[in-house]
Amino acid sequence: MLTRDEAGVVLFTLEVAALATLLIFPLALGAALALARYRGPGKGVLETILSLPLILPPTAVGLVLLEALSRRASLGGWLAARGIEIVFTWKAVVLAMAVMSFPLLVRSARTAFEEVDPRLVGLARTLGCGPAAALFRVTLPLAWRGVLAGTVLAFARALGEFGATVMVAGNIPGRTRTLALAIFHDNQVGRDDRAAVLAGVTAALAFAALWTTELLARRLGRRREE
Amino acid sequence: MIEIRVDVPLAGSELRVEARLPAAVTAVMGPSGAGKTSLLEAIAGLRRRTRGRIACDDVVFLDTERGVAIAPERRRVGYVPQDAGLFPHLTAHGNVRFGAREDERRVETAIDTLDLRPLLPRHPASLSGGEKQRVALARALATSPRILLLDEPLAALDVELKERVLPYLVRIRDEWKVPMLYVTHNVGEALALAGEVLLLRDRRVEAQGRPLDLLSSPGLSVEAEAGIENLLPGRIAGHDAAGGVSRVELEGGIPLSVPLAATRPVGARVMAAIRAEDVLVSSAPVKGLSARNVYEARVEGLERTGVDVTLRCALTAAPSPWLARVTPAAVEALGLKAGQPVWLAPRRSAGRRSDRERDCPGAARGEARRRRRCRAATGTRCAGPPPGRRRDR
């Protein structure tokens, strides 16, 4: 069974991962929509930049975040002047997770938006919907599968985030230690059995998230065939 | 009255249309790629780079010179695209109500006009082609449109389904009095519905005028081959099960016997479809013919259409003219000329109207192709436009 500390780590990880997912949800959807609709120059460059966190080593992304948020940097200095500390706090964990998960959600949602027939959106307009109403009444309902899948994927990715987190938030027990960090730590100090238990918990959580989504998608999808 | 003077940029070239359309129903015709769909989209406001002026009665939709461009959602056009364009995530009811959520009465009337009650809980995926078109029509009507833009509403349907949907269009024209622009490849539909034809070719207006006057235009005659030219609205007057016929009363009270259609109640609106080549023409009164329906008429005009000659005949008893197609040899043998009295007899099997949709297992899936295969298997003839003409992009 889990020790009290370990249970705290699981709970903390779930909380920050959920918060990170919530944070990127509107931003990623907006970016996905823009990428799906935008046809002008620079689209390829923009897509590549947005996907960079997927292929860079997470520690490199963490380093960039750390540099940007340090007191010496302009952004970090500006925040510090307002009493906002991010580095080596739980906020840094959320930030690292958010940055690493963002491209996953953008990619899934963009594909889903691109699959919505633009003529249906046009039809919604002729039926009296403004651009925003057409988005909420046609585009989103038709793209929800891809959006949901992307959201769960982003959440699962956040659960397992390690490299960027360790750079920008450190590995502070009771403050910034997530499941992924705890597994590493247990292994380093020779508690391989505890590391294995935590790895199992992480796998179970990710599995549960993906599986319930799949079930939900299938059940809701079936209703539409009637 | 619809006034159009637009340039619509398209891939490669641009569509230029200038026209004043006073008729209640205008058929927009022309070969594929002529720009028919693009014209409807421009009127609906879905072609953003359109320049020029579009006005419907007194409402100006677009006037780029004066910087007027009303957003599509405020134009109140009822646009029904070729594939119906139903929202797949909503039921038929949800679709009909989509544009008119406050006005329940209007929605109810649209549902009744198109006989949609039994379909309401179903999703588009389970509707047949004809059912989808009716739902899309109701959805457009429920918004109280200033104008209806119908893009080949019957093209994806085979002949028998057409005969079921056409009466609804006639009903909308006559009862709702909404002006319509009606894209079609089919001369019969244009004759049955439209008071005016706008003929496009190569993204320009080639001709505009009454449907019958344009019949010999090259742009039309090419497309006319496979169609049903005579579409005659009427009502079921009675059934004679022993005799194997149903009696239909056409406009002007003239009777027509068709193969038994006992599933349609007496009084139901139907559309009799008779191909021009299925009308036998005689220069003398006919007796002892197996055809039951013989009508006295007068030749109003002869048009050379391809290798055949199409006769336009005015029936003594009915307001709408009939078209009959004969060979040039027959014209010579009978000495046919304008003004001459003739007797017309549609072949018995030709006057058809039907409910076949539901006899066909594949039909419920709404796939024209599967339906056609099914029809071929059950031995019924299928006459529709050839598949190559369906799409207009």
PDB file of C-alpha atoms in Angstrom, chain B residues 186-324:
ATOM      1  CA  ASN B 186     -33.174  18.958 -65.303  1.00  0.00           C
ATOM      2  CA  VAL B 187     -35.413  20.650 -67.827  1.00  0.00           C
ATOM      3  CA  GLY B 188     -38.497  18.972 -66.402  1.00  0.00           C
ATOM      4  CA  GLU B 189     -37.919  20.432 -62.957  1.00  0.00           C
ATOM      5  CA  ALA B 190     -37.384  23.853 -64.453  1.00  0.00           C
ATOM      6  CA  LEU B 191     -40.625  23.582 -66.393  1.00  0.00           C
ATOM      7  CA  ALA B 192     -42.544  22.288 -63.406  1.00  0.00           C
ATOM      8  CA  LEU B 193     -41.366  24.925 -60.964  1.00  0.00           C
ATOM      9  CA  ALA B 194     -39.801  27.948 -62.541  1.00  0.00           C
ATOM     10  CA  GLY B 195     -41.215  30.965 -64.279  1.00  0.00           C
ATOM     11  CA  GLU B 196     -37.812  31.978 -65.504  1.00  0.00           C
ATOM     12  CA  VAL B 197     -34.508  30.359 -66.380  1.00  0.00           C
ATOM     13  CA  LEU B 198     -31.087  31.892 -65.881  1.00  0.00           C
ATOM     14  CA  LEU B 199     -28.674  29.986 -68.061  1.00  0.00           C
ATOM     15  CA  LEU B 200     -25.000  30.148 -67.098  1.00  0.00           C
ATOM     16  CA  ARG B 201     -22.102  28.961 -69.202  1.00  0.00           C
ATOM     17  CA  ASP B 202     -18.388  29.362 -68.531  1.00  0.00           C
ATOM     18  CA  ARG B 203     -19.088  31.610 -65.554  1.00  0.00           C
ATOM     19  CA  ARG B 204     -21.132  34.095 -67.566  1.00  0.00           C
ATOM     20  CA  VAL B 205     -24.850  34.543 -68.182  1.00  0.00           C
ATOM     21  CA  GLU B 206     -25.625  32.940 -71.502  1.00  0.00           C
ATOM     22  CA  ALA B 207     -29.351  33.543 -71.606  1.00  0.00           C
ATOM     23  CA  GLN B 208     -32.340  34.426 -69.489  1.00  0.00           C
ATOM     24  CA  GLY B 209     -35.983  33.808 -70.284  1.00  0.00           C
ATOM     25  CA  ARG B 210     -39.007  31.558 -69.967  1.00  0.00           C
ATOM     26  CA  PRO B 211     -38.114  27.888 -69.596  1.00  0.00           C
ATOM     27  CA  LEU B 212     -39.813  26.785 -72.786  1.00  0.00           C
ATOM     28  CA  ASP B 213     -38.186  29.506 -74.839  1.00  0.00           C
ATOM     29  CA  LEU B 214     -34.754  28.376 -73.776  1.00  0.00           C
ATOM     30  CA  LEU B 215     -35.352  24.738 -74.466  1.00  0.00           C
ATOM     31  CA  SER B 216     -33.302  24.642 -77.636  1.00  0.00           C
ATOM     32  CA  SER B 217     -30.338  26.516 -76.152  1.00  0.00           C
ATOM     33  CA  PRO B 218     -27.257  24.381 -76.578  1.00  0.00           C
ATOM     34  CA  GLY B 219     -26.483  24.640 -72.876  1.00  0.00           C
ATOM     35  CA  LEU B 220     -29.800  23.095 -72.020  1.00  0.00           C
ATOM     36  CA  SER B 221     -30.234  20.496 -74.707  1.00  0.00           C
ATOM     37  CA  VAL B 222     -26.985  18.816 -73.731  1.00  0.00           C
ATOM     38  CA  GLU B 223     -28.233  18.401 -70.203  1.00  0.00           C
ATOM     39  CA  ALA B 224     -31.768  17.509 -71.127  1.00  0.00           C
ATOM     40  CA  GLU B 225     -31.163  14.023 -72.413  1.00  0.00           C
ATOM     41  CA  ALA B 226     -31.615  11.928 -69.335  1.00  0.00           C
ATOM     42  CA  GLY B 227     -34.307  13.928 -67.623  1.00  0.00           C
ATOM     43  CA  ILE B 228     -37.989  13.561 -67.139  1.00  0.00           C
ATOM     44  CA  GLU B 229     -39.480  16.397 -69.112  1.00  0.00           C
ATOM     45  CA  ASN B 230     -43.096  16.275 -68.078  1.00  0.00           C
ATOM     46  CA  LEU B 231     -43.636  16.644 -64.363  1.00  0.00           C
ATOM     47  CA  LEU B 232     -47.306  17.170 -63.748  1.00  0.00           C
ATOM     48  CA  PRO B 233     -48.661  17.987 -60.311  1.00  0.00           C
ATOM     49  CA  GLY B 234     -51.927  16.352 -59.359  1.00  0.00           C
ATOM     50  CA  ARG B 235     -53.883  14.527 -56.695  1.00  0.00           C
ATOM     51  CA  ILE B 236     -54.841  10.907 -56.233  1.00  0.00           C
ATOM     52  CA  ALA B 237     -58.507  10.723 -57.216  1.00  0.00           C
ATOM     53  CA  GLY B 238     -59.067   7.044 -56.494  1.00  0.00           C
ATOM     54  CA  HIS B 239     -57.769   3.512 -56.726  1.00  0.00           C
ATOM     55  CA  ASP B 240     -58.996   0.641 -58.857  1.00  0.00           C
ATOM     56  CA  ALA B 241     -57.275  -2.357 -57.341  1.00  0.00           C
ATOM     57  CA  ALA B 242     -58.983  -4.856 -59.669  1.00  0.00           C
ATOM     58  CA  GLY B 243     -57.974  -2.865 -62.716  1.00  0.00           C
ATOM     59  CA  GLY B 244     -54.449  -2.330 -61.364  1.00  0.00           C
ATOM     60  CA  VAL B 245     -54.570   1.423 -61.742  1.00  0.00           C
ATOM     61  CA  SER B 246     -54.819   4.543 -59.655  1.00  0.00           C
ATOM     62  CA  ARG B 247     -56.576   7.586 -61.027  1.00  0.00           C
ATOM     63  CA  VAL B 248     -54.751  10.861 -60.756  1.00  0.00           C
ATOM     64  CA  GLU B 249     -56.402  14.170 -61.399  1.00  0.00           C
ATOM     65  CA  LEU B 250     -53.954  16.570 -62.987  1.00  0.00           C
ATOM     66  CA  GLU B 251     -54.140  20.347 -63.193  1.00  0.00           C
ATOM     67  CA  GLY B 252     -57.175  21.440 -65.180  1.00  0.00           C
ATOM     68  CA  GLY B 253     -59.069  18.406 -63.955  1.00  0.00           C
ATOM     69  CA  ILE B 254     -57.725  16.066 -66.595  1.00  0.00           C
ATOM     70  CA  PRO B 255     -57.550  12.420 -65.548  1.00  0.00           C
ATOM     71  CA  LEU B 256     -54.475  10.210 -65.784  1.00  0.00           C
ATOM     72  CA  SER B 257     -54.312   6.520 -64.982  1.00  0.00           C
ATOM     73  CA  VAL B 258     -51.093   5.300 -63.437  1.00  0.00           C
ATOM     74  CA  PRO B 259     -49.983   1.894 -62.141  1.00  0.00           C
ATOM     75  CA  LEU B 260     -51.725   1.119 -58.836  1.00  0.00           C
ATOM     76  CA  ALA B 261     -50.381   3.179 -55.952  1.00  0.00           C
ATOM     77  CA  ALA B 262     -52.650   2.063 -53.144  1.00  0.00           C
ATOM     78  CA  THR B 263     -50.286   3.288 -50.422  1.00  0.00           C
ATOM     79  CA  ARG B 264     -51.022   6.929 -51.216  1.00  0.00           C
ATOM     80  CA  PRO B 265     -54.331   8.089 -49.757  1.00  0.00           C
ATOM     81  CA  VAL B 266     -56.996   9.589 -51.951  1.00  0.00           C
ATOM     82  CA  GLY B 267     -56.402  13.320 -52.150  1.00  0.00           C
ATOM     83  CA  ALA B 268     -52.621  13.043 -51.677  1.00  0.00           C
ATOM     84  CA  ARG B 269     -50.512  15.337 -53.794  1.00  0.00           C
ATOM     85  CA  VAL B 270     -48.424  13.486 -56.298  1.00  0.00           C
ATOM     86  CA  MET B 271     -46.250  14.359 -59.235  1.00  0.00           C
ATOM     87  CA  ALA B 272     -46.713  12.360 -62.390  1.00  0.00           C
ATOM     88  CA  ALA B 273     -43.510  12.006 -64.352  1.00  0.00           C
ATOM     89  CA  ILE B 274     -43.594  11.309 -68.045  1.00  0.00           C
ATOM     90  CA  ARG B 275     -40.542  11.322 -70.243  1.00  0.00           C
ATOM     91  CA  ALA B 276     -40.963  13.229 -73.465  1.00  0.00           C
ATOM     92  CA  GLU B 277     -40.111  10.111 -75.498  1.00  0.00           C
ATOM     93  CA  ASP B 278     -42.845   8.191 -73.671  1.00  0.00           C
ATOM     94  CA  VAL B 279     -45.554  10.414 -75.116  1.00  0.00           C
ATOM     95  CA  LEU B 280     -47.069   8.915 -78.267  1.00  0.00           C
ATOM     96  CA  VAL B 281     -48.185  11.478 -80.823  1.00  0.00           C
ATOM     97  CA  SER B 282     -50.999  10.940 -83.290  1.00  0.00           C
ATOM     98  CA  SER B 283     -52.236  13.310 -85.956  1.00  0.00           C
ATOM     99  CA  ALA B 284     -55.763  11.825 -85.801  1.00  0.00           C
ATOM    100  CA  PRO B 285     -58.107  10.936 -82.914  1.00  0.00           C
ATOM    101  CA  VAL B 286     -57.076   7.637 -81.371  1.00  0.00           C
ATOM    102  CA  LYS B 287     -59.395   4.675 -80.786  1.00  0.00           C
ATOM    103  CA  GLY B 288     -58.725   1.166 -79.595  1.00  0.00           C
ATOM    104  CA  LEU B 289     -55.337   1.974 -78.190  1.00  0.00           C
ATOM    105  CA  SER B 290     -54.119   0.089 -75.138  1.00  0.00           C
ATOM    106  CA  ALA B 291     -53.051   3.366 -73.585  1.00  0.00           C
ATOM    107  CA  ARG B 292     -55.835   4.621 -71.359  1.00  0.00           C
ATOM    108  CA  ASN B 293     -54.967   8.261 -71.428  1.00  0.00           C
ATOM    109  CA  VAL B 294     -55.412  10.164 -74.661  1.00  0.00           C
ATOM    110  CA  TYR B 295     -55.519  13.954 -74.684  1.00  0.00           C
ATOM    111  CA  GLU B 296     -56.421  16.414 -77.337  1.00  0.00           C
ATOM    112  CA  ALA B 297     -53.762  19.047 -77.855  1.00  0.00           C
ATOM    113  CA  ARG B 298     -52.256  21.432 -80.344  1.00  0.00           C
ATOM    114  CA  VAL B 299     -48.643  21.718 -81.408  1.00  0.00           C
ATOM    115  CA  GLU B 300     -47.272  25.031 -80.221  1.00  0.00           C
ATOM    116  CA  GLY B 301     -43.735  24.636 -81.387  1.00  0.00           C
ATOM    117  CA  LEU B 302     -41.101  22.264 -82.621  1.00  0.00           C
ATOM    118  CA  GLU B 303     -37.511  22.391 -81.471  1.00  0.00           C
ATOM    119  CA  ARG B 304     -34.677  20.393 -82.837  1.00  0.00           C
ATOM    120  CA  THR B 305     -33.029  18.847 -79.728  1.00  0.00           C
ATOM    121  CA  GLY B 306     -30.028  16.726 -80.614  1.00  0.00           C
ATOM    122  CA  VAL B 307     -31.040  14.009 -83.044  1.00  0.00           C
ATOM    123  CA  ASP B 308     -34.699  14.290 -82.066  1.00  0.00           C
ATOM    124  CA  VAL B 309     -37.420  16.854 -82.326  1.00  0.00           C
ATOM    125  CA  THR B 310     -39.167  18.027 -79.198  1.00  0.00           C
ATOM    126  CA  LEU B 311     -42.762  19.102 -79.617  1.00  0.00           C
ATOM    127  CA  ARG B 312     -44.281  21.596 -77.268  1.00  0.00           C
ATOM    128  CA  CYS B 313     -47.979  20.831 -77.084  1.00  0.00           C
ATOM    129  CA  ALA B 314     -50.758  22.791 -75.397  1.00  0.00           C
ATOM    130  CA  LEU B 315     -53.458  20.542 -74.010  1.00  0.00           C
ATOM    131  CA  THR B 316     -56.982  21.689 -74.662  1.00  0.00           C
ATOM    132  CA  ALA B 317     -57.973  21.011 -71.069  1.00  0.00           C
ATOM    133  CA  ALA B 318     -54.855  21.770 -69.033  1.00  0.00           C
ATOM    134  CA  PRO B 319     -52.799  24.894 -68.440  1.00  0.00           C
ATOM    135  CA  SER B 320     -49.281  23.474 -68.514  1.00  0.00           C
ATOM    136  CA  PRO B 321     -47.787  22.357 -71.801  1.00  0.00           C
ATOM    137  CA  TRP B 322     -46.530  18.871 -72.481  1.00  0.00           C
ATOM    138  CA  LEU B 323     -43.319  17.936 -74.213  1.00  0.00           C
ATOM    139  CA  ALA B 324     -43.146  15.007 -76.597  1.00  0.00           C
TER     140      ALA B 324
END
